[in-house]
Every structure is written in C-alpha cells, then in structure tokens.
Coordinates of C-alpha atoms in Angstrom, one line a residue:
M1 CA 2.7 -17.5 -32.9
P2 CA 1.0 -16.1 -35.8
S3 CA 3.3 -13.8 -37.8
A4 CA 2.3 -10.7 -40.4
V5 CA -0.5 -9.9 -38.3
A6 CA -1.8 -6.6 -36.4
P7 CA -0.6 -6.2 -32.9
L8 CA -3.1 -6.4 -30.4
L9 CA -1.5 -3.7 -28.3
E10 CA 1.0 -1.3 -28.9
L11 CA 3.1 0.8 -26.0
T12 CA 4.7 3.6 -27.6
N13 CA 7.4 5.9 -25.9
I14 CA 6.2 5.3 -22.0
A15 CA 8.0 7.8 -19.5
K16 CA 7.3 7.6 -16.1
R17 CA 9.4 9.7 -13.4
Y18 CA 9.4 9.9 -9.6
P19 CA 11.0 12.6 -8.0
G20 CA 14.6 11.4 -8.6
V21 CA 14.7 8.6 -9.5
T22 CA 13.4 7.4 -14.5
A23 CA 11.6 4.3 -14.0
L24 CA 11.2 4.4 -17.4
D25 CA 13.2 6.3 -20.1
G26 CA 11.1 6.2 -23.6
V27 CA 10.6 3.0 -23.8
D28 CA 8.3 1.3 -26.8
F29 CA 6.6 -2.9 -25.9
S30 CA 4.3 -4.5 -27.6
L31 CA 2.1 -8.1 -28.5
L32 CA 0.4 -9.5 -31.0
P33 CA -2.9 -12.1 -30.5
G34 CA -2.2 -15.5 -29.2
E35 CA 2.1 -14.5 -28.6
V36 CA 3.2 -14.9 -25.0
H37 CA 5.6 -11.6 -24.8
C38 CA 8.7 -11.7 -21.6
L39 CA 9.9 -9.2 -19.8
V40 CA 12.9 -9.0 -18.4
G41 CA 15.5 -7.0 -16.5
E42 CA 17.5 -6.5 -13.2
N43 CA 15.6 -5.0 -10.3
G44 CA 14.6 -1.8 -11.0
A45 CA 14.7 -1.7 -14.4
G46 CA 10.9 -0.8 -14.6
K47 CA 9.5 -3.8 -15.4
S48 CA 6.9 -3.8 -12.7
T49 CA 6.4 0.0 -13.5
L50 CA 5.7 -0.4 -17.3
M51 CA 2.9 -3.1 -16.5
K52 CA 0.6 -1.1 -13.4
I53 CA 0.6 1.3 -16.2
L54 CA -0.6 -0.8 -18.6
A55 CA -2.8 -2.4 -15.9
G56 CA -4.3 1.3 -15.2
G57 CA -2.7 1.7 -11.4
Q58 CA -0.6 4.2 -13.0
R59 CA -0.6 6.9 -15.1
P60 CA 2.8 7.7 -17.7
D61 CA 4.1 10.8 -17.7
A62 CA 4.5 10.8 -21.7
G63 CA 3.8 8.1 -24.3
E64 CA 0.5 6.1 -25.8
I65 CA -1.2 2.5 -25.5
R66 CA -3.2 1.9 -28.1
L67 CA -5.8 -1.4 -28.1
N68 CA -6.2 -3.0 -31.4
G69 CA -4.7 0.4 -33.1
E70 CA -7.5 2.0 -30.9
A71 CA -5.5 4.7 -28.4
L72 CA -6.1 4.6 -24.3
R73 CA -6.2 6.8 -21.6
L74 CA -6.4 4.6 -18.8
R75 CA -8.2 6.3 -15.7
S76 CA -7.9 3.4 -13.5
P77 CA -7.3 -1.1 -13.1
Q78 CA -10.8 -1.4 -12.9
H79 CA -10.8 0.7 -16.7
A80 CA -8.1 -1.1 -17.3
Q81 CA -10.2 -5.0 -16.7
Q82 CA -13.7 -3.7 -18.8
C83 CA -10.8 -3.3 -21.6
G84 CA -9.9 -6.2 -21.6
I85 CA -6.4 -6.4 -19.7
G86 CA -6.0 -8.3 -16.7
M87 CA -2.9 -8.6 -14.6
I88 CA -1.3 -11.0 -12.5
Y89 CA 0.5 -9.1 -10.1
Q90 CA 4.3 -9.3 -8.3
E91 CA 2.6 -8.1 -5.2
F92 CA -0.7 -9.9 -4.4
N93 CA -3.8 -7.9 -4.2
L94 CA -6.0 -10.4 -1.9
A95 CA -8.6 -9.2 0.5
P96 CA -7.5 -11.3 3.5
A97 CA -10.4 -11.5 5.3
L98 CA -12.7 -12.8 2.7
S99 CA -12.9 -16.5 1.5
V100 CA -11.4 -17.5 -2.2
A101 CA -14.6 -17.3 -3.5
E102 CA -14.9 -13.9 -3.3
N103 CA -11.7 -13.0 -3.7
I104 CA -11.7 -14.4 -7.2
F105 CA -14.7 -12.8 -8.0
L106 CA -14.6 -9.1 -5.8
G107 CA -17.0 -6.8 -7.2
R108 CA -18.6 -9.2 -9.6
A109 CA -20.5 -12.3 -7.5
P110 CA -23.7 -13.7 -9.9
R111 CA -26.4 -12.4 -7.9
R112 CA -30.1 -14.3 -7.9
A113 CA -32.3 -13.8 -10.5
G114 CA -33.9 -10.5 -10.2
L115 CA -32.4 -9.9 -6.4
P116 CA -30.2 -7.6 -5.4
L117 CA -28.6 -10.6 -3.4
I118 CA -25.3 -12.3 -4.0
D119 CA -26.3 -16.3 -5.3
W120 CA -23.4 -18.4 -3.1
R121 CA -23.7 -21.2 -4.8
A122 CA -23.1 -20.2 -8.4
L123 CA -20.0 -18.1 -6.8
E124 CA -19.0 -20.9 -5.0
R125 CA -19.5 -23.8 -7.7
N126 CA -17.5 -20.6 -10.8
A127 CA -14.9 -20.6 -8.2
A128 CA -14.0 -24.2 -8.0
A129 CA -13.9 -24.5 -11.4
L130 CA -11.3 -21.9 -12.2
L131 CA -9.5 -23.5 -9.0
G132 CA -9.4 -26.4 -11.0
K133 CA -8.3 -25.2 -14.2
V134 CA -5.5 -23.7 -12.7
G135 CA -4.6 -27.4 -10.9
I136 CA -5.3 -26.7 -7.4
R137 CA -7.6 -27.8 -4.9
L138 CA -8.7 -26.3 -2.0
D139 CA -11.9 -24.8 -0.5
P140 CA -13.7 -21.5 -2.2
R141 CA -15.0 -20.8 1.7
K142 CA -11.8 -20.7 3.5
P143 CA -11.0 -17.1 4.1
V144 CA -8.3 -16.3 2.3
R145 CA -5.4 -15.0 5.4
E146 CA -5.2 -18.8 6.3
C147 CA -3.5 -20.2 2.9
S148 CA -0.2 -20.2 1.9
V149 CA 1.9 -18.2 0.1
A150 CA 1.4 -20.3 -3.2
E151 CA -2.1 -20.9 -1.9
Q152 CA -2.7 -17.0 -2.6
Q153 CA -0.5 -17.1 -5.7
M154 CA -3.3 -19.9 -7.7
I155 CA -5.9 -17.7 -6.0
E156 CA -4.4 -14.4 -7.9
I157 CA -3.8 -16.6 -11.1
A158 CA -7.6 -18.3 -11.1
K159 CA -9.4 -13.8 -10.3
A160 CA -7.5 -12.3 -13.7
L161 CA -9.1 -15.9 -15.8
A162 CA -12.4 -14.6 -14.4
L163 CA -11.7 -11.9 -16.1
D164 CA -12.0 -13.3 -19.7
A165 CA -9.7 -10.8 -20.2
R166 CA -7.3 -10.3 -24.3
V167 CA -4.6 -9.6 -22.9
L168 CA -3.0 -11.0 -19.3
I169 CA 0.0 -9.4 -17.6
M170 CA 1.8 -12.3 -15.1
D171 CA 4.7 -10.4 -13.0
E172 CA 6.5 -13.4 -11.3
P173 CA 3.4 -15.5 -11.5
S174 CA 5.7 -18.2 -10.5
A175 CA 8.2 -17.8 -7.9
T176 CA 6.2 -19.2 -5.2
L177 CA 5.3 -22.5 -7.0
T178 CA 6.9 -26.1 -7.8
D179 CA 7.8 -27.6 -10.6
S180 CA 4.2 -29.4 -10.9
E181 CA 2.4 -27.0 -10.1
I182 CA 4.8 -24.7 -12.9
T183 CA 4.2 -27.4 -15.2
T184 CA 0.5 -26.8 -14.7
L185 CA 0.6 -22.5 -15.6
F186 CA 2.4 -23.4 -18.6
A187 CA -0.4 -25.8 -19.9
L188 CA -2.5 -22.8 -19.2
I189 CA -0.7 -20.4 -20.6
R190 CA -0.3 -22.1 -24.1
D191 CA -4.1 -22.9 -24.0
L192 CA -4.7 -19.0 -23.6
R193 CA -2.2 -19.0 -26.1
A194 CA -4.2 -20.9 -28.6
R195 CA -7.4 -19.5 -27.7
G196 CA -5.7 -15.7 -28.8
L197 CA -4.8 -14.1 -25.8
G198 CA -2.2 -12.6 -25.5
V199 CA 0.5 -12.8 -22.4
V200 CA 3.0 -10.9 -20.8
Y201 CA 4.9 -13.2 -18.7
I202 CA 7.4 -11.3 -16.4
S203 CA 9.9 -13.9 -14.6
H204 CA 13.7 -14.1 -13.0
R205 CA 13.7 -17.0 -13.7
L206 CA 15.1 -17.7 -17.5
D207 CA 14.7 -21.2 -17.9
E208 CA 10.8 -19.9 -18.1
I209 CA 11.6 -17.7 -20.2
F210 CA 12.8 -20.1 -23.2
A211 CA 10.0 -23.3 -22.5
I212 CA 7.4 -20.4 -22.7
G213 CA 8.1 -17.6 -24.6
D214 CA 8.0 -16.7 -28.5
R215 CA 9.7 -13.4 -27.7
V216 CA 11.9 -11.2 -25.4
T217 CA 11.7 -8.1 -23.9
V218 CA 14.9 -6.6 -21.9
L219 CA 14.8 -3.6 -19.7
R220 CA 17.9 -1.6 -18.0
D221 CA 17.5 0.9 -15.8
G222 CA 14.1 2.5 -17.7
R223 CA 15.2 1.6 -21.3
R224 CA 14.4 -0.7 -23.7
I225 CA 16.7 -2.2 -24.1
G226 CA 16.4 -5.1 -26.7
T227 CA 13.1 -7.3 -29.0
R228 CA 14.7 -10.4 -30.2
P229 CA 12.7 -14.5 -30.8
I230 CA 13.4 -16.3 -27.9
G231 CA 15.1 -19.2 -30.8
E232 CA 17.3 -15.8 -31.7
V233 CA 19.1 -15.5 -28.4
D234 CA 20.8 -18.1 -26.1
R235 CA 21.0 -17.9 -21.9
D236 CA 24.2 -15.8 -22.5
A237 CA 23.4 -13.1 -24.3
L238 CA 20.0 -12.6 -22.7
I239 CA 22.4 -12.5 -19.2
H240 CA 24.6 -10.1 -20.5
M241 CA 21.6 -7.4 -22.2
M242 CA 20.4 -7.3 -18.8
V243 CA 22.9 -6.8 -16.9
G244 CA 25.3 -5.1 -19.4
R245 CA 28.3 -7.8 -18.6
E246 CA 29.6 -11.4 -18.2
L247 CA 28.3 -13.3 -15.1
K248 CA 30.3 -16.7 -15.4
D249 CA 28.8 -18.8 -12.8
E250 CA 25.0 -18.7 -11.6
F251 CA 26.2 -19.9 -8.4
P252 CA 29.2 -19.2 -7.2
K253 CA 29.9 -22.3 -4.4
V254 CA 32.4 -22.1 -2.4
V255 CA 33.0 -25.1 0.3
S256 CA 33.5 -23.7 3.9
P257 CA 34.9 -26.2 6.8
R258 CA 32.5 -27.8 9.0
G259 CA 32.5 -26.7 12.1
A260 CA 30.9 -26.8 15.2
E261 CA 27.1 -27.7 15.6
L262 CA 24.9 -24.0 16.3
L263 CA 22.0 -25.6 15.8
R264 CA 20.1 -29.2 17.0
V265 CA 16.3 -29.6 15.9
E266 CA 14.9 -32.8 17.9
G267 CA 11.4 -33.9 17.9
L268 CA 10.4 -30.9 16.5
T269 CA 5.5 -31.4 16.4
R270 CA 3.8 -28.9 15.7
R271 CA 0.2 -30.8 15.2
G272 CA -1.9 -30.4 11.9
A273 CA 1.9 -28.1 10.4
F274 CA 4.7 -31.3 10.5
E275 CA 5.8 -33.7 13.4
N276 CA 9.4 -35.0 14.5
V277 CA 11.0 -32.8 12.9
S278 CA 14.9 -33.3 13.7
F279 CA 18.2 -31.9 11.9
A280 CA 21.2 -30.0 13.2
L281 CA 23.1 -27.1 11.7
H282 CA 26.8 -27.0 11.5
A283 CA 28.9 -23.5 11.7
G284 CA 29.8 -23.2 7.7
E285 CA 27.0 -24.8 6.1
I286 CA 24.2 -24.1 3.6
V287 CA 21.9 -26.4 4.2
G288 CA 18.4 -26.6 2.1
L289 CA 15.5 -27.3 2.8
T290 CA 12.8 -28.2 0.4
G291 CA 9.6 -30.3 -0.2
L292 CA 6.7 -29.7 -2.5
I293 CA 4.0 -26.6 -1.5
G294 CA 2.4 -27.3 1.9
S295 CA 5.0 -30.0 3.0
G296 CA 5.9 -28.5 6.5
R297 CA 8.5 -25.8 5.1
T298 CA 7.7 -22.5 6.5
E299 CA 5.9 -23.7 9.4
V300 CA 9.1 -25.5 10.8
A301 CA 10.9 -22.2 10.5
R302 CA 8.8 -20.6 12.4
A303 CA 8.6 -21.8 14.5
I304 CA 12.2 -22.5 15.6
F305 CA 11.9 -18.7 15.3
G306 CA 9.6 -18.3 17.8
A307 CA 6.8 -17.3 15.4
D308 CA 4.4 -19.8 16.3
P309 CA 3.7 -22.3 19.4
I310 CA 5.4 -25.7 19.7
D311 CA 3.5 -29.4 20.8
A312 CA 6.9 -31.4 20.9
G313 CA 10.5 -31.2 20.5
R314 CA 13.3 -29.3 22.1
L315 CA 15.9 -26.7 20.5
F316 CA 19.6 -26.3 21.3
L317 CA 21.5 -23.7 20.4
D318 CA 25.7 -23.9 21.0
G319 CA 24.5 -27.5 23.0
K320 CA 22.4 -25.9 25.4
P321 CA 18.7 -25.4 25.5
I322 CA 16.7 -22.8 24.4
A323 CA 12.9 -22.4 23.8
P324 CA 11.7 -19.1 21.7
K325 CA 8.1 -18.2 22.7
S326 CA 8.2 -15.1 20.4
P327 CA 11.1 -14.0 17.3
R328 CA 12.3 -12.0 20.1
D329 CA 13.8 -14.6 22.4
A330 CA 14.7 -16.1 18.6
I331 CA 16.5 -12.7 17.5
A332 CA 18.9 -12.5 21.5
A333 CA 20.0 -15.5 21.2
G334 CA 20.7 -15.2 17.8
I335 CA 18.1 -16.4 15.2
G336 CA 17.0 -14.5 12.2
L337 CA 14.4 -15.5 9.8
L338 CA 14.3 -14.3 6.9
T339 CA 10.5 -14.6 5.3
E340 CA 8.7 -16.0 2.8
D341 CA 6.6 -13.1 2.4
R342 CA 8.5 -9.7 2.2
K343 CA 5.8 -7.2 2.1
Q344 CA 3.2 -8.9 4.7
Q345 CA 6.5 -10.2 7.7
G346 CA 9.2 -8.7 6.1
L347 CA 9.2 -5.1 6.5
V348 CA 6.9 -2.1 7.1
L349 CA 6.4 -0.5 4.0
G350 CA 5.4 2.8 5.4
M351 CA 8.6 3.1 7.4
C352 CA 11.8 4.2 5.1
V353 CA 15.1 2.2 4.3
R354 CA 17.1 3.3 7.1
E355 CA 14.2 2.2 9.8
N356 CA 13.5 -1.1 7.9
I357 CA 17.2 -2.0 8.3
T358 CA 17.9 -1.6 12.0
L359 CA 14.3 -2.6 13.2
A360 CA 15.7 -5.8 14.6
N361 CA 18.4 -4.9 16.1
L362 CA 17.8 -1.2 17.3
R363 CA 19.9 -1.8 20.9
A364 CA 23.2 -2.1 18.6
L365 CA 23.2 1.5 17.3
P366 CA 25.3 3.7 19.1
G367 CA 23.6 6.7 21.7
G368 CA 21.8 3.9 23.6
W369 CA 18.0 4.9 24.2
R370 CA 18.0 8.0 22.7
I371 CA 18.7 6.9 19.0
R372 CA 21.2 8.8 16.8
R373 CA 20.0 9.0 13.5
A374 CA 23.2 10.2 11.6
S375 CA 24.5 7.0 13.0
E376 CA 21.9 4.8 12.1
R377 CA 22.3 6.6 8.4
R378 CA 26.0 5.7 8.1
I379 CA 24.9 2.2 9.1
A380 CA 21.7 1.5 6.8
E381 CA 24.5 3.7 4.0
G382 CA 26.8 1.2 4.4
H383 CA 24.2 -1.6 3.7
V384 CA 22.6 -0.3 1.4
R385 CA 26.7 0.1 -0.3
D386 CA 27.1 -3.8 -0.2
L387 CA 24.3 -4.6 -1.4
R388 CA 24.5 -2.4 -4.3
I389 CA 20.1 -1.5 -3.3
K390 CA 19.0 0.8 -5.7
T391 CA 16.7 3.9 -3.6
P392 CA 17.3 7.4 -3.9
G393 CA 17.9 7.5 -0.7
V394 CA 18.2 6.0 2.6
E395 CA 15.0 8.2 3.5
Q396 CA 13.2 6.6 0.5
A397 CA 9.7 4.8 2.0
A398 CA 10.4 0.8 1.1
V399 CA 6.9 1.3 -0.2
H400 CA 7.8 2.6 -3.0
L401 CA 10.6 0.2 -4.3
S402 CA 10.7 -3.0 -6.6
G403 CA 10.0 -6.0 -5.4
G404 CA 13.7 -6.9 -5.8
N405 CA 14.9 -4.2 -3.6
Q406 CA 12.3 -4.6 -0.3
Q407 CA 13.8 -8.0 -0.9
K408 CA 17.5 -6.5 -0.4
V409 CA 16.2 -4.7 2.6
V410 CA 14.8 -7.5 4.5
L411 CA 18.5 -9.0 4.1
A412 CA 20.5 -5.8 5.3
K413 CA 18.0 -5.7 8.2
W414 CA 19.1 -9.3 9.4
L415 CA 22.7 -9.3 7.8
F416 CA 22.3 -6.3 10.9
T417 CA 21.9 -7.9 14.0
Q418 CA 25.1 -10.2 13.6
S419 CA 22.0 -13.2 13.6
R420 CA 25.0 -16.9 14.1
V421 CA 22.1 -19.1 13.2
L422 CA 20.3 -17.4 9.9
I423 CA 16.5 -18.6 8.3
F424 CA 16.4 -17.6 4.4
D425 CA 12.9 -18.8 3.0
E426 CA 12.8 -18.4 -0.6
P427 CA 16.1 -15.9 -0.7
T428 CA 15.7 -15.1 -3.9
R429 CA 11.5 -14.8 -4.3
G430 CA 11.9 -11.9 -7.2
I431 CA 15.3 -11.3 -7.7
D432 CA 17.6 -10.9 -10.8
V433 CA 19.3 -13.1 -11.8
G434 CA 22.3 -9.8 -11.5
A435 CA 21.1 -9.8 -8.0
K436 CA 21.3 -13.4 -6.9
V437 CA 24.9 -14.4 -7.5
S438 CA 25.2 -10.8 -5.0
I439 CA 23.2 -13.2 -2.6
Y440 CA 24.9 -16.0 -3.0
E441 CA 27.6 -14.5 -3.0
L442 CA 27.1 -13.1 0.3
M443 CA 25.4 -16.8 2.2
N444 CA 29.3 -17.7 1.4
S445 CA 30.7 -15.2 3.2
L446 CA 28.6 -15.4 6.0
V447 CA 29.4 -19.2 6.2
A448 CA 33.3 -18.5 5.9
N449 CA 32.4 -16.4 8.9
G450 CA 31.3 -19.0 10.3
A451 CA 27.1 -18.7 10.2
A452 CA 25.7 -21.7 9.4
I453 CA 22.6 -20.9 7.0
L454 CA 19.8 -22.7 6.8
M455 CA 17.6 -22.0 3.0
I456 CA 14.2 -23.0 2.2
S457 CA 13.3 -23.0 -1.4
S458 CA 11.0 -23.7 -3.9
E459 CA 14.1 -23.8 -6.9
L460 CA 16.0 -26.8 -7.4
P461 CA 18.5 -26.1 -9.4
E462 CA 19.6 -23.2 -6.6
V463 CA 19.1 -25.6 -3.8
L464 CA 21.9 -27.7 -5.3
G465 CA 24.0 -25.2 -6.8
M466 CA 24.5 -23.6 -3.6
C467 CA 23.4 -26.3 -0.7
D468 CA 25.8 -28.7 0.8
R469 CA 22.9 -30.8 2.6
V470 CA 19.4 -31.1 1.4
L471 CA 16.3 -32.2 3.8
V472 CA 13.8 -33.2 2.1
M473 CA 10.0 -32.9 3.7
H474 CA 6.7 -34.9 2.0
E475 CA 3.4 -34.3 4.8
G476 CA 4.9 -32.8 7.3
R477 CA 7.8 -34.9 7.9
L478 CA 11.5 -34.7 7.6
A479 CA 11.9 -37.4 4.4
G480 CA 15.4 -37.6 4.3
E481 CA 18.9 -36.2 3.5
L482 CA 21.0 -36.1 1.1
S483 CA 24.8 -34.9 0.8
R484 CA 25.4 -32.8 -2.0
A485 CA 27.2 -35.3 -4.0
E486 CA 23.9 -37.3 -3.5
A487 CA 21.3 -34.5 -4.4
T488 CA 19.4 -34.7 -7.9
Q489 CA 16.4 -33.2 -8.8
E490 CA 15.7 -36.9 -9.3
S491 CA 16.3 -37.5 -5.8
V492 CA 15.0 -35.1 -4.3
M493 CA 11.8 -35.4 -6.6
R494 CA 11.4 -38.9 -4.9
L495 CA 11.7 -38.0 -1.6
A496 CA 9.2 -34.5 -2.1
T497 CA 6.8 -37.4 -3.9
G498 CA 7.2 -39.3 -0.4
Q499 CA 9.0 -42.6 -2.8
P500 CA 11.2 -44.7 -1.7
R501 CA 15.3 -43.2 -1.7
N502 CA 16.6 -45.8 -4.1

C-alpha cells in the first residue's frame, strides 16, 4: 500500500438519520489509491448505509465527500458511476428476466457502428471476458433468474468491473462463494490494488479481513470506533472493537444426546439437480450439508421442503412416509426451511417485522380466523428481544432493516412455527460475529429441546465447529459422510472435489 500519498477518497463527519434511528453519527472514512480498506461492525452498525451514501443510493443529512480532493454531491447511483465509484451490493441489484450479458452491461450495451442497435455478439463476447476474469464459466445468454445465488454474486462482481471504476465498494462479496471462488476473488482484488484502484471491502468473515486488507475501520452503533493498519490489530482486539465485549468461543458447540430418528431421506432424485441422495436426521443433532457451489445442496433442501418436485425417492417423518407437495404441506408436517436468499424467498419486504414473524404459522395466533393484533405484537416483540433484532419496533417494514437483522427476522419466523426438523440454508450469511454466536447458541438450544437441524453452509469453519456429522455432496450426489472427529477442512474438500476419502 502506498504511503504518504493523498487520499483518493475522503468522507468527513457523515450523518444519516431515519425516523427513530440514527444510522450514522459523524463518521470519518478515507481510502488511498492502491489500498484495500476493510469496513467491519455488527449488523446495524451503519456499514451498508455509509457505502450506499458513497454509491449515490442515499443522501447524507450532514458531512462531505471528496474524491481526489474535489467535493462531490452525489445525486444518484448513475452519477456515482460517472464519477468512477462502483458498488457490489450485499443484496443483489440484478434484473432477473434479462440475460447475464445484459445485466453486466445494463444501460451501457455496445452499439453497432452508426446504428442505434445493440451489437449482441460484442455484448456476449465482452461479458464472457469479464466472467473469465472473475473465474466463472457461465453462458452470457442465460437468464439471471436461472442462475444460482453464487453465480449471481459473480455476475455482480463482473458488472462492477465493467464500470472501469477508480473506487470499488464490495459489500459482503464472498458471502455465497466457496473457498476456491474466494481465492479467485482475492487474486482479482490484488490485481485491482496493483493497478491503483481503491477497494472498500465489507465482510463479517474476519479471516478475510486479515488476508486481503491494508487498513480496517470499525463502526459500532453508527459511530467510528477506530481505524487501524491490519498489522497493528489482532482478531480478539478487532472483535472487542466491534461488539464492545469479549467473545470467549466463536463456535460454542454443545453436544446433545442423540435421540430418535426424525427425518429419513431415501434415494431422493431430481433429474438435472441431484440423484439418489439418502441420509437421516436424529433429534438432538446438527448435521452439516456442504459441497461446492452447484453440487445440489440447496436443491435437496427445497425438495424436502416441497418447494420443488422430485422424480424418485421417499421421505419419512417419525418413521411414517410423507410426500409434501408444497411448502405448506412441509410446514404442517413440522419441517421448516430458512432459505439462502432472504430477500426474495425469506421475507415479504413490504410487510412489517410483526407480520413476517407470524406469517408461516398464523393458525397458532390467538383469536381464530380474526387475528388479535395485540397478541401478535407481544409474540413478535418476544422474538425481537430474544434474537436482539435491531429495529425501532415490530411495526417497522422489513425492507428498512439491515441485511443481518432481516436474517434474524426470518429465523424468528421459523422459531414461531416450532418445527421439529429445521433446514438452515446459509443461516449466518451476512451476520456479524457477535450475532453468529447468538445464532449458534440458539441452534444448541433447539437441538437440546429435541429438534434436528440440517445446516447448509459454504463456511467450512462453521460446519466443522457446529456440526455433529457432515454430509458432503459432489455433482449432485452424496459423496460421503464424516463424523465430527473425522471432519477436517482437508477431508471435506477431498469429498467435495470428487477425490477418494483417504
């Protein structure tokens, strides 16, 4: 990182307030050319709000932005892009009906010489080149709605690179990526840094902060707690700055007695997605389901939950056959699914926190067909308190919460169903380190009370730290099962990449 150079970017005394909430309170932040400046903090600390202001998506109530020493008053995201500021949002900003190539060059498609027509060959050729830079093989003509969450993340990164920005903001870019994809991402970031770009990197994965960052700034409750060179801070000190307290154990696993079999999956098959998948879940255990992106993990979960049809196989709950044809059937049977895409599938963003929490189990509310709002409010407030959801109140619309707090609302929804079999697909995606511990403790409590959890995760340390057994998928098949004692990063990755177990 260059030393004694003028800042590429400066944010001074930035403030932003919403009704009942101070999101940012006099925050200072700077970025040097050729620097990766990491921004960390708990959910609701103000990280995404600060970056949305920088990307032109929101306007500050006070403060100043300077780029190359010149004051900026950003009017819109398009204006920010014209100034050389690009952002990869935590919540994807893609048009599902358009192709991959159209999304990458949305509003900037190459034209045929002398004609107001799109040059489709050039569009797809340029998109393929950018996808190659981010290390993904993807048909540029494929509709985005048919792409996985991880593929959509890489499309967002390619779209940002297409802007040829001087400042690139990455908000949780690795949340859905595997280790090999993260390695590719970091190589790309190092290349951008070597070319003199400034990169703002936001992540809850602290290992990434130390692997890629030059400096780190910590926000807490909308205020800047401090800025440090990476070499002058360790993991424990960074966590203490973020949460204001010590966390003694990042993965507080409590082993519960293994009880009766709750769910059995036999020969589950969905052509083109997965084939002949069999396993069982017992009361009192957390079972990990992992594998590389595209291995079929999420597809298996959706099939169990009745969201996608199956071509073969059987499901048993408490030893009795079940055949859920829809999520409603699965919920009635006692199965819950926390989806990996909270924005599109986990929440109704226009509804308030109260309505989202009770949505999957309205029959359990007092009052029969007529919902008693006071009772519903008390139930929602209890979950908000227990999960420490940061919101002005249960009447706040879910769309106005931070990504991490939205995830907690989805968790609360499934807790309210009192499901005995819970499938958690990337449960801590976009969740800060302090909130992760709270969720792990909640998982311990659920299995201690007789539930069974199938946890799908791309974070191997999380899988190894919290699971009693690990199921590993490779190209739509179950490649193997590892006990807690057998499961290591090496043994999991060998199965995930199709290598022999030993």
